[in-house]
Coordinates of C-alpha atoms in Angstrom, one line a residue:
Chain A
X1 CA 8.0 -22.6 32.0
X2 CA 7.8 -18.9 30.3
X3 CA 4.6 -17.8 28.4
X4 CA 5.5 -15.1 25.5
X5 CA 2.8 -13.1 23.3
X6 CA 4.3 -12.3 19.8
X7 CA 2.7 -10.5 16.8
X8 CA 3.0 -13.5 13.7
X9 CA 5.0 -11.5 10.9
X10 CA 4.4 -14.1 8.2
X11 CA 1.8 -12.3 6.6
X12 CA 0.1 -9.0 7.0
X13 CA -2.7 -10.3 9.0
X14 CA -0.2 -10.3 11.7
X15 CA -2.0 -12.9 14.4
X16 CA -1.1 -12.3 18.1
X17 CA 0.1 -15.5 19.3
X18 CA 0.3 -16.7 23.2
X19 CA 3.6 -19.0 23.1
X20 CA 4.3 -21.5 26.5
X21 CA 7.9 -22.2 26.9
X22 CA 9.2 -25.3 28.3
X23 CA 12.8 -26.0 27.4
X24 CA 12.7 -26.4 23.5
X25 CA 9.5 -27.5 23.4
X26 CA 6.8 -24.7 22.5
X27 CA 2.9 -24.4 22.6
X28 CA 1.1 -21.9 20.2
X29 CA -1.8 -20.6 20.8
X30 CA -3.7 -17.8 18.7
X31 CA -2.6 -18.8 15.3
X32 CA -4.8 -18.8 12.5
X33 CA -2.6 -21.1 10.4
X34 CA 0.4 -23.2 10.7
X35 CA 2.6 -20.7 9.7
X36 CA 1.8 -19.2 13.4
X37 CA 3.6 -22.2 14.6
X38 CA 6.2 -22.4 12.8
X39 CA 6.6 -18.8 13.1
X40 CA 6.8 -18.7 17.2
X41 CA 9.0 -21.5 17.4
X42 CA 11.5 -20.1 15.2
X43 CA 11.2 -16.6 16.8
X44 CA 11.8 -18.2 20.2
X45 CA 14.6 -21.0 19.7
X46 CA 16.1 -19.2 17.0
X47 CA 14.7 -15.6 15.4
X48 CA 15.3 -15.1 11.8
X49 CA 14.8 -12.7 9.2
X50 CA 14.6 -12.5 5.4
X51 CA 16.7 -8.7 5.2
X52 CA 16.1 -6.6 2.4
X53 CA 18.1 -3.6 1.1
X54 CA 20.1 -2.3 -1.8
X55 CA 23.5 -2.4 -4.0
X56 CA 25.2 0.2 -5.8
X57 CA 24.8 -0.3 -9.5
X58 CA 28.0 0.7 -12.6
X59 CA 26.9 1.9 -15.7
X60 CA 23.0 1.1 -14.8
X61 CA 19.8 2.9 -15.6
X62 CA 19.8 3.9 -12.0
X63 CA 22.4 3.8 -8.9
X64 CA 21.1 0.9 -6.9
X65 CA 19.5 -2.7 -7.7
X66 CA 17.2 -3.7 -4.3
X67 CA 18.1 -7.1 -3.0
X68 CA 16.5 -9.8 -0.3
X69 CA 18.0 -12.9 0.8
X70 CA 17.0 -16.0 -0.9
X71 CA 15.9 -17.4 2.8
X72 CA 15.8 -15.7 6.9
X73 CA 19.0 -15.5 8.2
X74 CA 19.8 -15.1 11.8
X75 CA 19.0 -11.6 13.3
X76 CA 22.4 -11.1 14.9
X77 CA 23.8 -11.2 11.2
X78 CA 21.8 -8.1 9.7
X79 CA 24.3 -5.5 10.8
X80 CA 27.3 -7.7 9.0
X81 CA 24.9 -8.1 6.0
X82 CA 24.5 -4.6 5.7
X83 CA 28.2 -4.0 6.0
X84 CA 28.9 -6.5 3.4
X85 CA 26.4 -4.6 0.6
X86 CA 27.9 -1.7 1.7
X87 CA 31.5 -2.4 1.1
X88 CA 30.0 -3.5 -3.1
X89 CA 29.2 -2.9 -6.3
X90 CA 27.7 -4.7 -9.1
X91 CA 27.7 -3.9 -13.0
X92 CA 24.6 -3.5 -15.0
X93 CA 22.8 -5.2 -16.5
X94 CA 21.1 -7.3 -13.5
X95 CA 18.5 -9.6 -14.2
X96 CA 15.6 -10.0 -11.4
X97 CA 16.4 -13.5 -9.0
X98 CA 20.4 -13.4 -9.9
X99 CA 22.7 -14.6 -7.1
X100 CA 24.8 -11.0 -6.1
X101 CA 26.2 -12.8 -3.2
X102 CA 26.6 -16.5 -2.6
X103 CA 27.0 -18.2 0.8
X104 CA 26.3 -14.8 3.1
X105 CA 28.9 -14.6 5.9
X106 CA 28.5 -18.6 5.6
X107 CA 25.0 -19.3 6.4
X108 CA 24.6 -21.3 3.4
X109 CA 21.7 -18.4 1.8
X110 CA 22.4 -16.0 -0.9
X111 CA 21.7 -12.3 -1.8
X112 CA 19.6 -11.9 -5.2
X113 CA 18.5 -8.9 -7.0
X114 CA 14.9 -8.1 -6.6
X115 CA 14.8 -6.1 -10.3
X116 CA 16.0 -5.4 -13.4
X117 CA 18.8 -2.9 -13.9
X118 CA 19.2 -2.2 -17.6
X119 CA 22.5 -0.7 -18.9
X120 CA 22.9 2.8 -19.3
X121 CA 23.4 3.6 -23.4
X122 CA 26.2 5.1 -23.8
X123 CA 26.2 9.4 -23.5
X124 CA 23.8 9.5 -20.8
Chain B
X1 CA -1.9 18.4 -32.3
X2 CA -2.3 14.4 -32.2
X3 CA -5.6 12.8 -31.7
X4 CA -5.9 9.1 -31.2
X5 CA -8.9 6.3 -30.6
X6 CA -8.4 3.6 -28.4
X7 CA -10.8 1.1 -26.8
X8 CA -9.4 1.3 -23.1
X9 CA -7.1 4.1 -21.8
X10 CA -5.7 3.4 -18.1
X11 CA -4.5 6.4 -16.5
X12 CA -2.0 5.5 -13.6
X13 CA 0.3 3.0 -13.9
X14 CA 0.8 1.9 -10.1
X15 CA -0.5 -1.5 -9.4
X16 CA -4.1 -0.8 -9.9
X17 CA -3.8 0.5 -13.4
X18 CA -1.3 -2.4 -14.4
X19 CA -3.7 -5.3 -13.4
X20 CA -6.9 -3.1 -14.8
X21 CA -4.3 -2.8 -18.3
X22 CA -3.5 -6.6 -18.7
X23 CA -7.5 -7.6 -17.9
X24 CA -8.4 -5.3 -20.6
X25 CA -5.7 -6.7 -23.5
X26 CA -6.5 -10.1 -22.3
X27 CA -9.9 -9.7 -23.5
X28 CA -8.8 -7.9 -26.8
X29 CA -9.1 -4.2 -26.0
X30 CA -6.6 -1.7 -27.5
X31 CA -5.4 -0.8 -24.2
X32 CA -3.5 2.2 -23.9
X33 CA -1.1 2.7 -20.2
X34 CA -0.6 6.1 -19.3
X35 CA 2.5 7.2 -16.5
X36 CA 3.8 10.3 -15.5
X37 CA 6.7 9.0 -14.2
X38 CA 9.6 7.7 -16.4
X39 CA 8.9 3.6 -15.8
X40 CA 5.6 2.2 -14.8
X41 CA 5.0 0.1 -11.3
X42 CA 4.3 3.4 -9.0
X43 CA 5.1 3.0 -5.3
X44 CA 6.0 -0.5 -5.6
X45 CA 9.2 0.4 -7.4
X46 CA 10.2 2.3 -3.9
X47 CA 9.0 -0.5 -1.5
X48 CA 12.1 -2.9 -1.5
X49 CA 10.8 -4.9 1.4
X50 CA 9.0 -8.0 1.6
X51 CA 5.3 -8.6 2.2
X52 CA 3.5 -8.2 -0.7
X53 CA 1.7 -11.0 -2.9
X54 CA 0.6 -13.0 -0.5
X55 CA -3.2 -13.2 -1.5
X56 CA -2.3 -13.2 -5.0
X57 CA 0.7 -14.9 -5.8
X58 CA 0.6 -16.9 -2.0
X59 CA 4.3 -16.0 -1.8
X60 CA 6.3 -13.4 -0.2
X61 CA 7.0 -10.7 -2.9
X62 CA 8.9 -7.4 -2.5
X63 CA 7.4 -4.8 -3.9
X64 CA 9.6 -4.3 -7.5
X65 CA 9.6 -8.3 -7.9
X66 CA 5.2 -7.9 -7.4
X67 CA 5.6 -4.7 -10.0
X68 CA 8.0 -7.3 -12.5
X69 CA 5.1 -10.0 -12.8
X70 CA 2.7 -7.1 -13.9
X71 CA 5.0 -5.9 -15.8
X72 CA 6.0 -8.6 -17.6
X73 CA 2.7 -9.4 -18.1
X74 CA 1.9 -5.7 -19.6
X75 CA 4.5 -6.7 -22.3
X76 CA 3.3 -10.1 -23.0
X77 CA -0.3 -9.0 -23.8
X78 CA 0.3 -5.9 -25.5
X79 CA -0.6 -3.1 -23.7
X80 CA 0.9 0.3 -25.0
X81 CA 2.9 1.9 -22.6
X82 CA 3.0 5.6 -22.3
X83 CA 5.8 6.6 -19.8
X84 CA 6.7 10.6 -19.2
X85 CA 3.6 11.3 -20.0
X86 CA 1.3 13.8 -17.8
X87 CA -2.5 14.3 -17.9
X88 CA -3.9 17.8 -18.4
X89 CA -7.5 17.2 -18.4
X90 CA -10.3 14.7 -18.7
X91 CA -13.7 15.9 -20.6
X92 CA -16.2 14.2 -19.8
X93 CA -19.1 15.6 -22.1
X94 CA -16.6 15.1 -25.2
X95 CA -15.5 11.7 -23.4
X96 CA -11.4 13.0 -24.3
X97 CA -8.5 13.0 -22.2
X98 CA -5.5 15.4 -23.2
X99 CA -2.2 14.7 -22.1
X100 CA 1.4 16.5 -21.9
X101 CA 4.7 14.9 -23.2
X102 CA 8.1 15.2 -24.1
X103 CA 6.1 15.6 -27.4
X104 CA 3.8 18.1 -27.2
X105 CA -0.4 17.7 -26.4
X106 CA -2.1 15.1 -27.6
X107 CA -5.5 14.1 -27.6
X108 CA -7.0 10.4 -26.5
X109 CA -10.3 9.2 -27.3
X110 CA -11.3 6.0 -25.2
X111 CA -14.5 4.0 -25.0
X112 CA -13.7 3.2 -21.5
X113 CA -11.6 5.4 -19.3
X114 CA -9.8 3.7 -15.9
X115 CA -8.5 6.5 -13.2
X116 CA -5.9 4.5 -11.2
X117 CA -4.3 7.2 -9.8
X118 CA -3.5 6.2 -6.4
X119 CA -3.2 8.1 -3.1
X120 CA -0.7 11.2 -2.6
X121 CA 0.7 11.5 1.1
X122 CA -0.5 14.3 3.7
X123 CA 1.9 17.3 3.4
X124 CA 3.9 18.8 6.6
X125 CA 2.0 21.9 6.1
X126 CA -1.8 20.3 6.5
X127 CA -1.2 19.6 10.0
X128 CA -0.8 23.0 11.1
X129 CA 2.3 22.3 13.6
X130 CA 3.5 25.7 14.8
X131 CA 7.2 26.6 14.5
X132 CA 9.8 27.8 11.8
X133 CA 9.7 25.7 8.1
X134 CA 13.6 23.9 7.8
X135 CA 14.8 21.9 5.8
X136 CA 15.1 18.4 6.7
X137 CA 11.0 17.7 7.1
X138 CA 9.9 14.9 4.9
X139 CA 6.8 12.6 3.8
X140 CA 8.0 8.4 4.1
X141 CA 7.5 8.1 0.7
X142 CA 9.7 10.6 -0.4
X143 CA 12.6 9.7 2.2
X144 CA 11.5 6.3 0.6
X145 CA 12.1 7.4 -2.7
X146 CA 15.8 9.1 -1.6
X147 CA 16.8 6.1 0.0
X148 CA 16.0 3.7 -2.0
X149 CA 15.8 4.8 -5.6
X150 CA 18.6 7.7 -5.8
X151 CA 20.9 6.7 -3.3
X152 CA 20.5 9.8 -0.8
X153 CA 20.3 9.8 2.9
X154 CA 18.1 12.5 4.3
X155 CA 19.7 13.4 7.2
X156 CA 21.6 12.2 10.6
X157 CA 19.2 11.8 13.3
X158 CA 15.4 11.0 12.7
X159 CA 12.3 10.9 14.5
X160 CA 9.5 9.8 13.2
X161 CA 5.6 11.4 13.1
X162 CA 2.9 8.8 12.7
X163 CA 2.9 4.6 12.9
X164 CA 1.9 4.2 9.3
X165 CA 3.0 1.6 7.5
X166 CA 5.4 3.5 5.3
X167 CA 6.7 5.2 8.8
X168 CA 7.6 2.2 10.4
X169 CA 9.3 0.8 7.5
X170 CA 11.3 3.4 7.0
X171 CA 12.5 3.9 10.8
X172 CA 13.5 0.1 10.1
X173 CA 15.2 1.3 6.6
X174 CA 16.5 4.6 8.0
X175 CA 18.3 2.8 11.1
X176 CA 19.9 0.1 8.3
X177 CA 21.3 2.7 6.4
X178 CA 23.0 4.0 9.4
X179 CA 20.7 6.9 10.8
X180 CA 19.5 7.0 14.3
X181 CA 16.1 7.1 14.1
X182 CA 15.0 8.0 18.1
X183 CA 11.5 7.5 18.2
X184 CA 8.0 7.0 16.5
X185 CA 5.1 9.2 17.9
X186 CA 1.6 8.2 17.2
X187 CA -1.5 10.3 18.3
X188 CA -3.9 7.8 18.9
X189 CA -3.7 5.5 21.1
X190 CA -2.9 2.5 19.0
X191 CA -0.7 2.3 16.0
X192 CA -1.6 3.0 12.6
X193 CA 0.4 0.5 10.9
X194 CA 0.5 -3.3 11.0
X195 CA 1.5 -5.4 13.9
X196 CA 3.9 -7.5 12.0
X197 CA 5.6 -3.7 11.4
X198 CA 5.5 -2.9 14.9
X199 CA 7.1 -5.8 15.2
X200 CA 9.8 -6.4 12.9
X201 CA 10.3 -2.6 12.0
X202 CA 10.7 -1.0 15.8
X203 CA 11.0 -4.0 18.1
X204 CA 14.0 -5.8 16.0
X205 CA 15.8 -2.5 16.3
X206 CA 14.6 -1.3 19.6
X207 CA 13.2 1.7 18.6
X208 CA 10.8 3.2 20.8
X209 CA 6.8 4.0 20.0
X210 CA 5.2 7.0 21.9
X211 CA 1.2 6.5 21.6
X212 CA -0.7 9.4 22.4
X213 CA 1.9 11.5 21.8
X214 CA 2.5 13.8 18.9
X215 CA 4.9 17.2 17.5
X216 CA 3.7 20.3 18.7
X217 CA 6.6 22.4 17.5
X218 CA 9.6 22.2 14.9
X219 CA 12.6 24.1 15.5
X220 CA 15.7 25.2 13.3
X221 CA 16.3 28.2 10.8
X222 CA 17.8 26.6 7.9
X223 CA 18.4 22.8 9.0
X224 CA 15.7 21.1 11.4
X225 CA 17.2 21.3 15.0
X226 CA 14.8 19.6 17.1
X227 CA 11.1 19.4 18.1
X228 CA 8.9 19.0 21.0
X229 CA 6.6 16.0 22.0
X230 CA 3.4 16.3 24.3
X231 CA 1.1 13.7 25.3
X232 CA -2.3 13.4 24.5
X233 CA -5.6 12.2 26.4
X234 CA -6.7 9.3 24.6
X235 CA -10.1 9.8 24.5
X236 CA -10.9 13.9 24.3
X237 CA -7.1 14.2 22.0
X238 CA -6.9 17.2 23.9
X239 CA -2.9 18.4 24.1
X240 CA -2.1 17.8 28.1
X241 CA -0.5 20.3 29.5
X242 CA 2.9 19.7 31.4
X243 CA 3.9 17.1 29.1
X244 CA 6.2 18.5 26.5
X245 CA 9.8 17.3 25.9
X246 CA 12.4 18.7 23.4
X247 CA 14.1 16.0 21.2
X248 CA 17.5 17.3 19.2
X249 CA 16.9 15.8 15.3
X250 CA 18.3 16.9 12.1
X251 CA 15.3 15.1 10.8
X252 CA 11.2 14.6 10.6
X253 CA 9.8 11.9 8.6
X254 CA 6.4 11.7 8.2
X255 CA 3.8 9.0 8.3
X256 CA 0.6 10.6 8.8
X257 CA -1.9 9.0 5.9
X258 CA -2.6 9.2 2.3
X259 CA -4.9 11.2 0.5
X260 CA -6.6 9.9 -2.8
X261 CA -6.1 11.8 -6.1
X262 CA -8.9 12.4 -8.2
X263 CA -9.0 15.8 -9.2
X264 CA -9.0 15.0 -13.4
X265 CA -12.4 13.8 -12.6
X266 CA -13.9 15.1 -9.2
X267 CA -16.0 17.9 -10.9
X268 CA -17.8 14.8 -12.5
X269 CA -17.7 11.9 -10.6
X270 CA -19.8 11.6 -7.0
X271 CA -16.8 10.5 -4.1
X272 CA -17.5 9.0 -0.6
X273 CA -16.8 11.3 2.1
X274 CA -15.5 9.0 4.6
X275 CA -13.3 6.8 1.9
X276 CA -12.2 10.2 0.4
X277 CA -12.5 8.6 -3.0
X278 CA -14.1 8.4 -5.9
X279 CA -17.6 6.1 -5.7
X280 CA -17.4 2.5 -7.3
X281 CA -20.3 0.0 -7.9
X282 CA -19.4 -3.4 -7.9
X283 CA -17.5 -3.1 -11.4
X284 CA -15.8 -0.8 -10.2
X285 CA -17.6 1.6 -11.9
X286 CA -17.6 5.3 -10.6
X287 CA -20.9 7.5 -11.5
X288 CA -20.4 8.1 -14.4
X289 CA -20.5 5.7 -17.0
X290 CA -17.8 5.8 -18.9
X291 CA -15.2 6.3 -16.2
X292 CA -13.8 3.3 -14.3
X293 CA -11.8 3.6 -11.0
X294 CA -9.6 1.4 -8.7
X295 CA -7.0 1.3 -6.0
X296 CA -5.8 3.7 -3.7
X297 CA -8.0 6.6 -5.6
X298 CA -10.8 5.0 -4.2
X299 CA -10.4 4.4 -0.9
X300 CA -7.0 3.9 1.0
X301 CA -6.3 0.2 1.0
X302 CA -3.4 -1.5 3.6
X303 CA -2.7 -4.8 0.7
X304 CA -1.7 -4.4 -2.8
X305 CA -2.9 -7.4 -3.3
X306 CA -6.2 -6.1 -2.5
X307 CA -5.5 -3.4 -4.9
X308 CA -4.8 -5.8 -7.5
X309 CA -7.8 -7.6 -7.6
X310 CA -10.1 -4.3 -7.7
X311 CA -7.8 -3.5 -10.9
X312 CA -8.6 -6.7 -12.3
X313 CA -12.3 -5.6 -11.9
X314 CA -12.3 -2.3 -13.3
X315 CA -10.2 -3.8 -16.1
X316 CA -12.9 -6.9 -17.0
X317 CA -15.7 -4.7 -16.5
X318 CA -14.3 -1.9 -18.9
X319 CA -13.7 -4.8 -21.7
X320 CA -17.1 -5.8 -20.9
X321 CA -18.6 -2.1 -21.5
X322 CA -16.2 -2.0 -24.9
X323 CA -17.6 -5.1 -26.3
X324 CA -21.2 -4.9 -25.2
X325 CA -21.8 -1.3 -25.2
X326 CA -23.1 -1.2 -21.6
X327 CA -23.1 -2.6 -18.3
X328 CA -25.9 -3.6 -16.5
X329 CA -27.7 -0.5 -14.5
X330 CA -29.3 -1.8 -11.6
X331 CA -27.5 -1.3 -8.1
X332 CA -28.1 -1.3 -4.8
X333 CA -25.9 0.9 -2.0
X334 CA -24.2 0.0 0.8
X335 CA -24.7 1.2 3.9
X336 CA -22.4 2.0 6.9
X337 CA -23.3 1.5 10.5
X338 CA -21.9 2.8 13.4
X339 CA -19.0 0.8 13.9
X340 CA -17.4 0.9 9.7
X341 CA -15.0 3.7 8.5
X342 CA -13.9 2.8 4.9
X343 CA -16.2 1.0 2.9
X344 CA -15.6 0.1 -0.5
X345 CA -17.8 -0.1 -3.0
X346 CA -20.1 2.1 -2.4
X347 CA -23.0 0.3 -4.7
X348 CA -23.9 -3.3 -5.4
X349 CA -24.7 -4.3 -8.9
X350 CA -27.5 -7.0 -9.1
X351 CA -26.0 -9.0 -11.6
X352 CA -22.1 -10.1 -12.6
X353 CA -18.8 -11.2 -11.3
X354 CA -18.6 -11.7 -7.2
X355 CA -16.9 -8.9 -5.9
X356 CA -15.3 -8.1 -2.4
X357 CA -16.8 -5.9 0.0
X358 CA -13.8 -4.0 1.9
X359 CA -13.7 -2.0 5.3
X360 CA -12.4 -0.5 8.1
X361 CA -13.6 -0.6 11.5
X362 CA -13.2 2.1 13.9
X363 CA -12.7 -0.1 17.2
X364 CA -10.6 -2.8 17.8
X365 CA -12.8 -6.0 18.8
X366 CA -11.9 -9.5 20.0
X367 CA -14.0 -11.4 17.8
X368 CA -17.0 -9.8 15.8
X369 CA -20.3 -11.0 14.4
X370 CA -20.6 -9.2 10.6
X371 CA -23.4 -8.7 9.0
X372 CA -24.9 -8.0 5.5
X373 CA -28.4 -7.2 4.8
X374 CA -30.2 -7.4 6.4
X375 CA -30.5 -10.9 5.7
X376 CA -28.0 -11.6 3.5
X377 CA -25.6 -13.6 5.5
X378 CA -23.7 -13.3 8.2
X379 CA -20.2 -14.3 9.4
X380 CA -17.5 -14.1 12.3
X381 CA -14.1 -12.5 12.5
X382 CA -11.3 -12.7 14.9
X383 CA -9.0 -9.6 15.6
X384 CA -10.4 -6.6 14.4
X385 CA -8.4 -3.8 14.0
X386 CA -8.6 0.0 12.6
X387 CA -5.4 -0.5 10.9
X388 CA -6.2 -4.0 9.3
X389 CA -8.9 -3.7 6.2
X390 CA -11.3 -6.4 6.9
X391 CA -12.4 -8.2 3.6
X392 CA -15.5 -9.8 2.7
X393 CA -16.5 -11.9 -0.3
X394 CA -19.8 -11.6 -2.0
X395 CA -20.9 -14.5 -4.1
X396 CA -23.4 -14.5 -7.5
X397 CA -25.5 -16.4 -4.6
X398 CA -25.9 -13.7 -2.4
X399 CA -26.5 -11.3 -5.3
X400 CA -29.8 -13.9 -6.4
X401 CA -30.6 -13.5 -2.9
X402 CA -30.4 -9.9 -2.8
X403 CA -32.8 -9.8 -6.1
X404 CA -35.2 -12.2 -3.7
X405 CA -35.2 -10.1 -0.6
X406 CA -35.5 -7.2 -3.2
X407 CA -33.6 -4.9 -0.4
X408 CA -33.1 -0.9 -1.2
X409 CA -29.9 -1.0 0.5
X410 CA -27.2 -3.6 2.0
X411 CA -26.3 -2.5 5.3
X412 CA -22.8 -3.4 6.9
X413 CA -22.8 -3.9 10.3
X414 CA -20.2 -5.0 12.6
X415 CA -20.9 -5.9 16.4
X416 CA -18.8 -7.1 18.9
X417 CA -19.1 -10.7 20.2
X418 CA -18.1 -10.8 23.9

């Protein structure tokens, strides 16, 4: 058995949560909602993370269109992720919620703008 | 030079000043947006992580998808948008506000006039650290604003002053665009930000938090070079001696709070010392009747979804003043006791919408009894926290009971259950 104390990050009220550990089987206590639960077992068995950053933008309004992924994806993978954006670039105009990357590194979740890029008219 | 009449004109078009603009064309105000900057949404635009909306929109929101919905919205219902556009003055006695454009000068006349105009962050220079002045010393937000908006890294190795919110996101940011960010140094001795940004912002990417521990010197002619740490006692925050370490950085970024703006109407309008903002009754009305105020102007809020719904207020109560001709005058003021820092409004209004009361405590507590009144009501909260704005909603009920009691002010007190 191993007791852990985590800080809930599913919403900013942040709940400090007292987990017991035996095997894969895990007691919450401290939550104030069942998202606490949830939360703490995932974090335990299996942390996750929904990562947020940008991509370079051609011929846009301005030089980068923010993303998130469409779900968490394992913490081990934000570095790769990162990379990935990195090594990109998408062409105006973007709308907000399109898919920029489908299937990240294989997990299954996808990388969607998070606004609007106009194009840039032409001269400027 | 051009003079215009409108029924509403909302200066600030953060997220305040967009929810305050769509409440006042829903209700069929000519509602005029004014923004300095070149698109509307303020900070949010900037703040490409997750987190907002959950009180509002009960999902997970970044902060330009929360800005979209507003904006959107802004579109939909009408509201004139007036981007690039920078306020000279607001005259109170002639009830005009001039503005600066691309343009020229241009005068507005409003029935109702909403100051949105947010928070600015504390300089470098107001903390009096001794040392040379490099480059390479910045606020969050404007790291923020380099990293995320324009594309530019602001330098190699970072350390970070202050555990505000914005602080910790950015070490997280910082370290994702490739920067080693070695530390976070906080003065007191618990953060200032969020524990879900402790978490996910330093603990995901191991990055170490020094409580009690601040800069006490910057070093480096042209480039920052490095700067020294000390610790400090947690109760007297007197500097103790023997402590100080040198740290090599080509970078400061700091986190050290926000400052509400409100010098277009501060020669006019009565502001809370403690908030640092302008007053606001229950309507969101400041103290002078035809001026209207919400967000981080106000007070400094931690939720924008808090922010929102004061905006919402200002906006309904404005459309109420533009089609009625007044509000109604009697208020009551809130009091703080011992234990409250912010506390926002700073008047109740005996009749109209409920309203939330908002504050800040200045000890962390377990579990706390808080109380209104006296006699009003009373209720229990787990998990207080100075960084965490506790909020509190006030029903038409308790404003009947209020009337009843017939009390000459509401105090706010908050006690520790053990």
């Amino acid at each position: 058995m191993e007791n852990r104390t985590l800080t809930c990050i599913s919403c900013p009220l942040g709940c400090d949560l007292e987990a017991e550990v035996v095997g894969d089987t895990v007691t919450v206590t401290g939550n104030r909602c069942d998202k606490g639960v949830a939360y703490a077992k995932a974090e335990i068995l299996n942390p996750q993370r929904v990562v947020t950053s940008n991509i370079l933008v051609e011929g846009g309004i301005c030089p980068l269109v923010s993303v998130k992924t469409s779900a968490p994806i394992p913490k081990g993978l934000i570095g790769n992720m990162i990379q990935e954006l990195k090594n990109m670039k998408i062409r105006a105009p973007i709308r907000i919620g399109q898919i920029l990357i489908r299937n990240l590194l294989g997990t299954g979740i996808d990388v969607i703008a998070t606004r609007e890029v106009e194009t840039c008219p032409a001269g400027e | 030079m051009k003079e215009m009449t409108t029924d509403t004109l909302v200066i600030g078009g953060g997220a305040a000043g967009m929810a305050a603009a769509v409440e006042c064309a829903e209700r069929g105000c000519r509602t005029i947006l004014v923004e300095r900057e070149e698109y509307i949404g303020g900070v949010l635009n900037q703040c490409i992580h997750n987190g907002f909306g959950l009180h509002v929109f009960k999902e997970e929101l970044t902060g330009p998808e929360y800005a979209q919905l507003f904006k959107s919205q802004i579109r939909q219902k009408g509201v004139e948008t007036r981007s690039d556009l920078f306020v000279v003055k607001v005259d109170a006695k002639r009830r005009e506000v001039v503005t600066m454009g691309k343009n020229g000068c241009a005068i507005y006349r409003p029935q109702a006039l909403i100051m949105t105009t947010g928070a600015r962050e504390r300089p470098f220079n107001s903390l009096r650290i001794p040392g040379t002045r490099p480059a390479g010393i910045y606020t969050a937000g404007v790291a923020q604003r380099f990293v995320n908006l324009h594309n530019r890294l602001p330098g190699e190795r970072a350390f970070v002053l202050g555990s505000g919110d914005i602080g910790l996101i950015m070490a997280r940011r910082l370290t994702l665009e490739g920067m080693t960010v070695l530390g976070v140094a906080e003065l007191m001795p618990h953060p200032g930000g969020l524990a879900r940004n402790i978490s996910q912002c330093l603990h995901d990417f191991n990055i170490p938090l020094y409580l009690s521990t601040s800069v006490v010197e910057v070093h480096g002619r042209e480039r920052l070079e490095g700067i020294t740490l000390a610790k400090f006692d947690p109760v007297t925050l007197q500097r103790l001696p023997g402590t100080d370490e040198t740290i090599a950085c080509d970078t400061l970024i700091l986190s050290v709070g926000l400052l509400p703006q409100n010098e277009l109407i501060e020669s006019f309008v009565e502001t809370d010392p403690v908030n640092r903002g302008v007053k606001v009754d229950s309507f969101m009305r400041t103290t002078h009747p035809w001026v209207f105020a919400a967000g981080n102007n106000v007070g400094v809020y931690d939720l924008v979804d808090f922010v929102t719904l004061d905006g919402k207020i200002a906006g309904q109560s404005a459309a109420k003043m533009v089609h009625d001709g007044f509000l109604p005058e009697k208020r009551v003021p809130l009091a703080r006791t011992e234990n409250i820092s912010t506390l926002i409004p700073s008047l109740c209004c005996l009749e109209g919408n409920p309203f939330t009361i908002y504050f800040r405590s200045k000890k962390t507590m377990k579990k706390a009894r808080i109380s209104i009144g006296p006699g009003l009501f009373e209720t229990i909260r787990m998990g207080i926290k100075p960084s965490e704005m506790v909020d509190i909603p006030f029903t038409v009920k308790h404003m009947e009971k209020l009337k009843q009691l017939g009390l000459s002010k509401i105090e706010v007190s908050l006690k520790e259950v053990l």
